Amino acid sequence: MPQMSKAYEPGKIEEKWYNFWLDRGYFTPKIDSKRKPFVITMPPANVTGDLHLGHALTTSLEDIMTRWHRMRGEPTLWLPGTDHAGIATQVLVELELAKQGLTKTDIGRQRFLEMTWEWANKSRKSINRQHQLLGASCDWTRDCFTLDEGPSRAVRTAFVRLYHRGLVYRGERMINWCPRCQTALSDLEVEHKDITGHLYYVRYPLARREGFITIATTRPETIFGDTAVAVNPMDPRNKDLTGETAILPIIDKRVPVIADEAVDPSFGTGALKITPAHDPTDFEVAQRHHLPLVDIMNPDATMNENAGPYKGFDRFSCREKMVAHLRDAGLLEKVEPYLHSVGHCTRCNTLVEPKVSMQWFVHTQPLAEAAIRAVKDGRITIIPQHFNKVYFEWMDDIKDWCISRQLWWGHRIPVWYCQRCGKVTVSVEQPDACQHCGSNQITQDPDVLDTWFSSALWTHSTLGWPVDTDDLRYFYPTSVMETGYDILFFWVARMIMMGLEDTGQVPFHTVYLHGLLRDEHGDKMSKLRGNVINPTEAIAQYGVDALRLALTTGSSPGNDINLGKGKLESSRHFVNKLWNASRYILSSIDAEATRGRALPSADTHSAKTVEDRWIQSRLNHLIGNVSRLMEHFQFGEAGWQIYDFLWSEFCDWYIEIAKIRLRDMGSALPTDGDTSGDSPLSLLATTLEKSLRLLHPFMPFVTEELWQRLSERVADRSQMSDSLAIAPYPTAHEHLLDPQAERAMNATIDIIRSVRKARTEHQVEAHQWIGCQVYAGQLLPVIASQARSIETLARARPLAILDRHDRKPQGGEEFVLVLKEAEVVLTKAGVADQLTVKRRLMAESKSIEARVAGVVARLNDSAFQTKAPPRIVETEKHKLAALEDKLRRLQSELSQLE
């Protein structure tokens, strides 16, 4: 390999290693009936453009899982794919046509579909390239698109099966209608926003007696569709009007006044206009009272022939004209400001029109019952668990699902209407004739299916269902479905329903829900706020590994994630720190080789010194913790612990101490039969190698580059894998845990830190030495063994490490630091006066007294004593003993200053 650059240059390295992994086929698993596979099906990105930061988060989390399981030796499949995104993609292509002054009807369905396929194919290539840029270790040989032939057959099969089971039906129901997209929408495709409108009080003349009945409405333009006026039977204000006839303004149409408990007496006047073709509640009232439905709008939300003189008007223009007309006729009693929630199309932001329409629906209740049982009986686990409650509430109250869309782009509904007998043919294959009468005069339903219908089949349609393929038998059910909590109902619940319905098995065993991304202040990212981070730009500036680390470190399931430039820069600094630390280790190995010393081993090093035993112990603690955290899907905490170990314990302490040892060894020549002496290089190499394996799922590119460079320089290269991507994930060795070494090194680090802090507080020049005496008790021998490190890293000279019992206080001439395991006395004149020392010791003593009181209170609490595990109680007792010991030593120091 070429010589390492002084700073990490991500671009070239990322492309090099991704191509290496692809060429070696590491991402394509082989079916092994003796081993259980780990399987994730990628949430298919919409072919509507580039990936955004949310996709980068999803990709990073799923790749962490995938790489971790692959390194554990499991057959691992991460199946990638993209979604045709019916409405969203069609809207974009229509906008492109509009730039040319054209509409889809101008070019016809066939040409429009050809254009949309061109768009989709171009977008798919771009999306796949961006996933690869992010390091996604997907099996690209199994890449799927929801409109591919396999998934398309699965969609038709699922529809036909549901139809024959009576779970798919066609009927006239209240639906959400988007006038811009001119299609039905499911409830989940409607976003409700609070808008300030008006409440209009309109007088309806009574037909059989003098007077009026006054109604309140936010939509006076729908008066033309009224078929009744309703009052609450318990409302005394309007009770005597039940059975009367009211006259609709402008068109003089007579409608009955009826009583229904659905009317809210507190709204307006307590009298409600009933417009069953344009309001969900009114539709239900009409069903109970057998009222007719009058549709007053065209698909584009202009008024139709039922609107009388306002035929052809836009709905909002009609409202404006209607209000003026009512005012002139003396029928507008008053107008009040009114804040209310109004549905908007999630794709184009147009105000949705409630509308009765003939559509195809899925009867979801039987499917939902099975899906509820799957979570309740533990076949599916939702992480975090508190989303169970939300899931059950939604599933218990589930409504039938409108699955037909008045679009051209999507899966055509597999239903054909016979012009001779009027019956329908429902078939997976395109029929030549009506299956009822044999006539060839049949036409296919022009509508397509809701995009979420095909997405609901994603886990099994991508593996070959309904064909009984090898992939389906081995890889289904999948292991984990990872996605954002915001589409738990859009997608996850529907996958569970359809997976159970189609295969009889759950589609996955675990649902992992991540949170939403917000800026560093916790605000929602939006183009309007100017706080959106473009992942491609972030990669160019910080590198893929830094972006992945910033997205995942510190995150937790179901909680939103704050991300800003500060976190990205911090992650880049970490990458550079790892790079430079590795560069030092590798250059040190090279330097040793030139002196004739043998290459170090990447296997476990026999630790002799305290610091060697300490770093081995800390590394094995880390490995054990990370393994447990990964098992419990705590990826953010696992990443943070690896980060903290490498930055602080390994780079800031062990490498710095190792540098001192290597410098001291620099002039020594190897003796016969001894090629390494007490060199820390083997342990440096071992710790780095295992750390790179730990970190690889989080930061795959820089770890692969460094691991490959390290593997060239170790003696046992032939025993290592060809790539870090398939190297075994580290396992902890309990026999290497060393509490005594950890205690000793914690004391050493505490001493160095305290001296450094004192130097900073008292503005001692960096190059200047400061006299120091360390007084220790039980740990005296091991602290004394670290004298060289303390002297060098604390800039402490002369340095004396003495027994605590030999101490002779010098009063105000000393600057005393009372630590957990030692007292540090700084003797340099002018560091601090006696009053300053006394104030600091008194403040610290007061703080320790408060902590002692807190622990004592806890230990005396009967509830704590009976409920806390014994190990926790014992930990608190040890903590109390340590605090009381430190308090005694602080008070002793204070007594010397009296």
CSV table of C-alpha atoms in Angstrom, one decimal, residues 8-338:
chain,number,residue,atom,x,y,z
A,8,TYR,CA,-7.5,11.0,6.3
A,9,GLU,CA,-8.7,11.5,2.7
A,10,PRO,CA,-12.1,9.6,2.5
A,11,GLY,CA,-13.2,9.9,-1.1
A,12,LYS,CA,-10.6,7.6,-2.8
A,13,ILE,CA,-10.6,5.2,0.1
A,14,GLU,CA,-14.4,4.8,0.2
A,15,GLU,CA,-14.7,4.0,-3.5
A,16,LYS,CA,-11.8,1.6,-3.4
A,17,TRP,CA,-13.0,-0.5,-0.6
A,18,TYR,CA,-16.7,-0.6,-1.7
A,19,ASN,CA,-15.7,-2.0,-5.1
A,20,PHE,CA,-13.4,-4.5,-3.3
A,21,TRP,CA,-16.3,-5.8,-1.2
A,22,LEU,CA,-18.6,-6.0,-4.2
A,23,ASP,CA,-16.0,-7.8,-6.4
A,24,ARG,CA,-15.4,-10.4,-3.6
A,25,GLY,CA,-19.1,-11.0,-3.3
A,26,TYR,CA,-19.1,-10.5,0.5
A,27,PHE,CA,-22.7,-9.1,0.4
A,28,THR,CA,-24.3,-12.1,-1.3
A,29,PRO,CA,-25.1,-14.8,1.3
A,30,LYS,CA,-25.2,-18.5,0.5
A,31,ILE,CA,-28.1,-20.6,1.7
A,32,ASP,CA,-26.9,-22.9,4.5
A,33,SER,CA,-29.7,-25.0,6.0
A,34,LYS,CA,-27.6,-25.7,9.1
A,35,ARG,CA,-27.4,-22.1,10.1
A,36,LYS,CA,-30.1,-19.5,10.8
A,37,PRO,CA,-29.8,-16.4,8.6
A,38,PHE,CA,-30.1,-12.8,9.6
A,39,VAL,CA,-32.3,-10.9,7.2
A,40,ILE,CA,-33.3,-7.3,6.7
A,41,THR,CA,-35.4,-6.0,3.9
A,42,MET,CA,-34.5,-2.4,3.1
A,43,PRO,CA,-37.5,0.0,3.3
A,44,PRO,CA,-37.8,0.8,-0.4
A,45,ALA,CA,-36.9,4.4,-1.2
A,46,ASN,CA,-39.3,6.3,-3.5
A,47,VAL,CA,-38.1,6.8,-7.0
A,48,THR,CA,-38.8,10.5,-6.7
A,49,GLY,CA,-35.3,11.9,-6.5
A,50,ASP,CA,-32.2,11.8,-4.3
A,51,LEU,CA,-31.9,10.3,-0.9
A,52,HIS,CA,-32.4,12.7,2.1
A,53,LEU,CA,-30.8,12.6,5.6
A,54,GLY,CA,-33.6,10.3,6.9
A,55,HIS,CA,-32.5,7.7,4.3
A,56,ALA,CA,-28.9,8.1,5.5
A,57,LEU,CA,-30.0,7.3,9.1
A,58,THR,CA,-32.0,4.3,8.0
A,59,THR,CA,-29.1,3.0,5.9
A,60,SER,CA,-26.5,3.5,8.6
A,61,LEU,CA,-28.6,1.7,11.3
A,62,GLU,CA,-29.4,-1.2,9.0
A,63,ASP,CA,-25.8,-1.5,7.8
A,64,ILE,CA,-24.6,-1.6,11.4
A,65,MET,CA,-26.9,-4.6,12.0
A,66,THR,CA,-26.0,-6.3,8.8
A,67,ARG,CA,-22.2,-5.9,9.1
A,68,TRP,CA,-22.4,-7.0,12.8
A,69,HIS,CA,-24.3,-10.2,12.0
A,70,ARG,CA,-22.1,-10.9,9.0
A,71,MET,CA,-19.0,-10.6,11.2
A,72,ARG,CA,-20.6,-13.1,13.6
A,73,GLY,CA,-20.5,-15.7,10.8
A,74,GLU,CA,-24.3,-15.7,10.1
A,75,PRO,CA,-25.6,-16.0,6.5
A,76,THR,CA,-26.7,-12.3,6.3
A,77,LEU,CA,-29.0,-10.9,3.7
A,78,TRP,CA,-29.8,-7.2,3.4
A,79,LEU,CA,-32.2,-7.0,0.4
A,80,PRO,CA,-32.3,-3.6,-1.3
A,81,GLY,CA,-35.0,-2.1,-3.4
A,82,THR,CA,-37.0,0.9,-4.5
A,83,ASP,CA,-40.7,1.8,-4.6
A,84,HIS,CA,-42.6,3.2,-7.6
A,85,ALA,CA,-44.3,5.7,-5.3
A,86,GLY,CA,-47.5,6.1,-7.3
A,87,ILE,CA,-48.9,9.5,-6.5
A,88,ALA,CA,-45.6,11.1,-5.7
A,89,THR,CA,-43.8,10.0,-8.9
A,90,GLN,CA,-46.8,10.7,-11.1
A,91,VAL,CA,-47.0,14.3,-9.7
A,92,LEU,CA,-43.3,14.9,-10.5
A,93,VAL,CA,-43.7,13.6,-14.1
A,94,GLU,CA,-46.8,15.7,-14.6
A,95,LEU,CA,-44.8,18.8,-13.4
A,96,GLU,CA,-42.1,18.0,-16.0
A,97,LEU,CA,-44.9,17.8,-18.7
A,98,ALA,CA,-46.3,21.1,-17.5
A,99,LYS,CA,-43.0,22.8,-18.2
A,100,GLN,CA,-43.6,21.8,-21.8
A,101,GLY,CA,-47.2,23.1,-21.7
A,102,LEU,CA,-48.6,19.5,-21.7
A,103,THR,CA,-50.7,17.3,-19.5
A,104,LYS,CA,-50.8,13.6,-19.3
A,105,THR,CA,-54.1,13.4,-21.2
A,106,ASP,CA,-52.3,15.3,-24.1
A,107,ILE,CA,-49.8,12.5,-24.6
A,108,GLY,CA,-52.0,9.5,-23.5
A,109,ARG,CA,-51.6,6.7,-21.0
A,110,GLN,CA,-49.1,4.7,-22.9
A,111,ARG,CA,-46.6,7.5,-23.6
A,112,PHE,CA,-47.0,8.8,-20.1
A,113,LEU,CA,-46.1,5.4,-18.6
A,114,GLU,CA,-43.1,5.2,-20.9
A,115,MET,CA,-41.9,8.6,-19.6
A,116,THR,CA,-42.5,7.6,-16.0
A,117,TRP,CA,-40.5,4.4,-16.5
A,118,GLU,CA,-37.6,6.5,-17.9
A,119,TRP,CA,-37.8,8.7,-14.8
A,120,ALA,CA,-38.0,5.7,-12.4
A,121,ASN,CA,-35.1,3.8,-14.0
A,122,LYS,CA,-32.9,6.9,-13.8
A,123,SER,CA,-33.9,7.6,-10.2
A,124,ARG,CA,-33.3,3.9,-9.2
A,125,LYS,CA,-29.7,4.1,-10.5
A,126,SER,CA,-29.1,7.3,-8.6
A,127,ILE,CA,-30.6,5.9,-5.4
A,128,ASN,CA,-28.6,2.7,-5.6
A,129,ARG,CA,-25.4,4.7,-6.2
A,130,GLN,CA,-26.1,6.9,-3.2
A,131,HIS,CA,-26.8,3.8,-1.0
A,132,GLN,CA,-23.4,2.4,-2.1
A,133,LEU,CA,-21.8,5.8,-1.4
A,134,LEU,CA,-23.1,5.4,2.2
A,135,GLY,CA,-21.5,2.0,2.5
A,136,ALA,CA,-24.7,-0.1,2.4
A,137,SER,CA,-23.6,-3.7,2.3
A,138,CYS,CA,-26.7,-4.9,0.4
A,139,ASP,CA,-27.0,-7.9,-1.8
A,140,TRP,CA,-27.3,-6.0,-5.1
A,141,THR,CA,-27.9,-9.3,-7.0
A,142,ARG,CA,-31.3,-9.4,-5.3
A,143,ASP,CA,-32.2,-5.7,-5.9
A,144,CYS,CA,-36.0,-5.3,-6.4
A,145,PHE,CA,-38.4,-2.7,-7.6
A,146,THR,CA,-42.1,-2.8,-6.7
A,147,LEU,CA,-43.1,-2.8,-10.3
A,148,ASP,CA,-40.8,-5.7,-11.3
A,149,GLU,CA,-42.5,-8.8,-12.6
A,150,GLY,CA,-42.0,-10.8,-9.4
A,151,PRO,CA,-43.5,-8.2,-7.0
A,152,SER,CA,-46.2,-7.4,-9.6
A,153,ARG,CA,-47.4,-11.0,-9.7
A,154,ALA,CA,-47.4,-11.0,-6.0
A,155,VAL,CA,-49.6,-7.9,-5.9
A,156,ARG,CA,-52.1,-9.5,-8.3
A,157,THR,CA,-52.1,-12.8,-6.4
A,158,ALA,CA,-52.7,-11.1,-3.1
A,159,PHE,CA,-55.6,-9.0,-4.5
A,160,VAL,CA,-57.2,-12.0,-6.1
A,161,ARG,CA,-56.9,-14.1,-2.9
A,162,LEU,CA,-58.4,-11.3,-0.8
A,163,TYR,CA,-61.2,-10.9,-3.3
A,164,HIS,CA,-62.2,-14.5,-3.2
A,165,ARG,CA,-62.1,-14.5,0.6
A,166,GLY,CA,-64.5,-11.6,0.6
A,167,LEU,CA,-61.9,-9.2,2.1
A,168,VAL,CA,-61.7,-7.0,-1.0
A,169,TYR,CA,-64.8,-5.4,-2.2
A,170,ARG,CA,-66.0,-2.5,-4.4
A,171,GLY,CA,-68.4,0.0,-3.0
A,172,GLU,CA,-69.6,3.6,-2.7
A,173,ARG,CA,-68.0,5.0,0.4
A,174,MET,CA,-66.8,8.3,1.8
A,175,ILE,CA,-63.2,8.8,0.9
A,176,ASN,CA,-60.6,11.5,0.8
A,177,TRP,CA,-60.3,13.0,-2.7
A,178,CYS,CA,-57.3,15.1,-3.9
A,179,PRO,CA,-58.6,17.5,-6.6
A,180,ARG,CA,-55.0,18.2,-7.8
A,181,CYS,CA,-53.9,14.5,-8.1
A,182,GLN,CA,-57.6,13.6,-8.9
A,183,THR,CA,-57.4,10.4,-6.9
A,184,ALA,CA,-58.7,8.8,-3.8
A,185,LEU,CA,-56.4,8.9,-0.7
A,186,SER,CA,-56.3,6.7,2.3
A,187,ASP,CA,-56.7,8.4,5.7
A,188,LEU,CA,-52.9,8.0,6.3
A,189,GLU,CA,-52.2,10.0,3.1
A,190,VAL,CA,-54.0,13.0,4.5
A,191,GLU,CA,-52.2,15.5,6.8
A,192,HIS,CA,-54.5,17.6,9.0
A,193,LYS,CA,-53.4,21.2,9.5
A,194,ASP,CA,-55.0,23.9,11.6
A,195,ILE,CA,-56.2,26.8,9.5
A,196,THR,CA,-58.1,30.0,10.4
A,197,GLY,CA,-61.3,30.1,8.4
A,198,HIS,CA,-64.8,31.4,9.1
A,199,LEU,CA,-68.0,30.0,10.5
A,200,TYR,CA,-71.0,31.2,8.5
A,201,TYR,CA,-74.5,31.3,10.1
A,202,VAL,CA,-77.0,30.8,7.4
A,203,ARG,CA,-80.8,31.0,7.7
A,204,TYR,CA,-82.9,28.3,6.0
A,205,PRO,CA,-86.5,29.4,5.6
A,206,LEU,CA,-89.1,27.0,7.0
A,207,ALA,CA,-91.6,25.7,4.4
A,208,ARG,CA,-94.7,25.2,6.5
A,209,ARG,CA,-94.5,28.1,8.9
A,210,GLU,CA,-92.9,31.5,9.4
A,211,GLY,CA,-89.3,31.8,10.4
A,212,PHE,CA,-86.0,30.2,9.9
A,213,ILE,CA,-83.7,27.4,11.2
A,214,THR,CA,-80.2,28.8,11.3
A,215,ILE,CA,-77.3,26.5,10.6
A,216,ALA,CA,-73.5,27.1,11.1
A,217,THR,CA,-71.1,25.9,8.4
A,218,THR,CA,-67.5,26.4,7.4
A,219,ARG,CA,-68.3,25.4,3.8
A,220,PRO,CA,-71.4,27.3,2.5
A,221,GLU,CA,-70.6,26.2,-1.1
A,222,THR,CA,-71.8,22.7,-0.1
A,223,ILE,CA,-75.3,23.9,0.6
A,224,PHE,CA,-76.3,22.6,-2.8
A,225,GLY,CA,-75.6,19.0,-1.6
A,226,ASP,CA,-77.7,19.2,1.5
A,227,THR,CA,-80.4,16.6,1.8
A,228,ALA,CA,-81.5,17.3,5.4
A,229,VAL,CA,-81.1,19.6,8.5
A,230,ALA,CA,-80.4,17.7,11.7
A,231,VAL,CA,-80.8,18.6,15.4
A,232,ASN,CA,-80.0,16.7,18.5
A,233,PRO,CA,-83.2,15.2,20.0
A,234,MET,CA,-82.1,16.3,23.5
A,235,ASP,CA,-81.6,19.9,22.5
A,236,PRO,CA,-84.6,22.0,23.7
A,237,ARG,CA,-83.8,24.9,21.4
A,238,ASN,CA,-84.7,23.0,18.2
A,239,LYS,CA,-86.7,20.0,19.5
A,240,ASP,CA,-90.0,21.3,18.2
A,241,LEU,CA,-88.6,21.7,14.6
A,242,THR,CA,-88.1,18.0,14.1
A,243,GLY,CA,-90.4,16.9,11.3
A,244,GLU,CA,-90.5,20.3,9.7
A,245,THR,CA,-89.2,21.1,6.2
A,246,ALA,CA,-86.5,23.6,5.4
A,247,ILE,CA,-85.8,25.3,2.1
A,248,LEU,CA,-82.3,25.5,0.8
A,249,PRO,CA,-81.2,29.0,-0.1
A,250,ILE,CA,-80.7,29.9,-3.8
A,251,ILE,CA,-82.0,26.7,-5.3
A,252,ASP,CA,-85.2,26.5,-3.1
A,253,LYS,CA,-84.9,22.8,-2.6
A,254,ARG,CA,-86.9,21.3,0.3
A,255,VAL,CA,-85.2,19.1,2.8
A,256,PRO,CA,-86.5,17.5,6.0
A,257,VAL,CA,-85.5,18.5,9.6
A,258,ILE,CA,-84.5,15.3,11.4
A,259,ALA,CA,-83.2,14.3,14.8
A,260,ASP,CA,-79.9,12.5,15.3
A,261,GLU,CA,-77.7,12.1,18.3
A,262,ALA,CA,-74.6,12.7,16.2
A,263,VAL,CA,-75.3,16.4,16.2
A,264,ASP,CA,-73.2,18.4,18.7
A,265,PRO,CA,-75.5,20.9,20.4
A,266,SER,CA,-72.5,23.1,21.4
A,267,PHE,CA,-71.5,23.7,17.7
A,268,GLY,CA,-73.0,26.8,16.2
A,269,THR,CA,-76.7,26.9,16.7
A,270,GLY,CA,-77.1,23.2,17.4
A,271,ALA,CA,-78.7,22.7,13.9
A,272,LEU,CA,-76.5,20.9,11.4
A,273,LYS,CA,-76.7,20.9,7.6
A,274,ILE,CA,-76.5,17.3,6.3
A,275,THR,CA,-74.4,17.0,3.1
A,276,PRO,CA,-73.9,13.2,2.9
A,277,ALA,CA,-71.8,13.2,-0.3
A,278,HIS,CA,-69.2,15.6,1.2
A,279,ASP,CA,-68.8,14.9,4.9
A,280,PRO,CA,-68.0,11.7,6.7
A,281,THR,CA,-70.3,12.3,9.7
A,282,ASP,CA,-73.1,13.4,7.4
A,283,PHE,CA,-72.7,10.3,5.3
A,284,GLU,CA,-73.2,8.1,8.4
A,285,VAL,CA,-76.3,10.2,9.4
A,286,ALA,CA,-77.7,9.7,5.9
A,287,GLN,CA,-77.2,6.0,6.1
A,288,ARG,CA,-79.2,5.8,9.3
A,289,HIS,CA,-82.0,8.0,7.9
A,290,HIS,CA,-82.0,6.7,4.3
A,291,LEU,CA,-81.2,10.1,2.8
A,292,PRO,CA,-80.1,10.5,-0.8
A,293,LEU,CA,-76.5,11.5,-1.8
A,294,VAL,CA,-76.0,14.6,-4.0
A,295,ASP,CA,-72.5,15.0,-5.4
A,296,ILE,CA,-72.0,18.7,-6.2
A,297,MET,CA,-68.3,18.6,-7.4
A,298,ASN,CA,-66.4,17.5,-10.4
A,299,PRO,CA,-63.1,15.6,-9.9
A,300,ASP,CA,-61.1,18.9,-10.1
A,301,ALA,CA,-63.2,20.4,-7.3
A,302,THR,CA,-65.2,22.7,-9.7
A,303,MET,CA,-69.0,22.8,-9.1
A,304,ASN,CA,-71.1,20.4,-11.3
A,305,GLU,CA,-74.7,20.7,-12.6
A,306,ASN,CA,-76.1,20.1,-9.0
A,307,ALA,CA,-74.7,23.5,-8.0
A,308,GLY,CA,-77.3,25.3,-10.1
A,309,PRO,CA,-76.2,28.8,-11.1
A,310,TYR,CA,-72.7,28.1,-9.8
A,311,LYS,CA,-71.9,25.3,-12.2
A,312,GLY,CA,-68.2,25.5,-13.4
A,313,PHE,CA,-67.1,27.7,-10.5
A,314,ASP,CA,-64.0,26.6,-8.5
A,315,ARG,CA,-65.1,25.6,-4.9
A,316,PHE,CA,-63.5,28.6,-3.3
A,317,SER,CA,-64.8,31.1,-5.9
A,318,CYS,CA,-68.2,29.5,-5.4
A,319,ARG,CA,-67.9,30.1,-1.6
A,320,GLU,CA,-67.1,33.7,-2.1
A,321,LYS,CA,-70.0,34.2,-4.5
A,322,MET,CA,-72.4,32.3,-2.3
A,323,VAL,CA,-71.6,34.4,0.8
A,324,ALA,CA,-72.3,37.5,-1.1
A,325,HIS,CA,-75.5,36.1,-2.5
A,326,LEU,CA,-76.7,35.0,1.0
A,327,ARG,CA,-75.8,38.4,2.5
A,328,ASP,CA,-77.8,40.2,-0.3
A,329,ALA,CA,-80.8,37.9,0.3
A,330,GLY,CA,-80.7,38.6,4.1
A,331,LEU,CA,-80.0,34.9,4.8
A,332,LEU,CA,-76.5,35.4,6.2
A,333,GLU,CA,-77.0,36.0,9.9
A,334,LYS,CA,-73.4,36.5,10.9
A,335,VAL,CA,-69.8,35.4,10.2
A,336,GLU,CA,-67.2,34.5,12.9
A,337,PRO,CA,-63.5,33.6,12.7
A,338,TYR,CA,-63.0,29.9,13.2
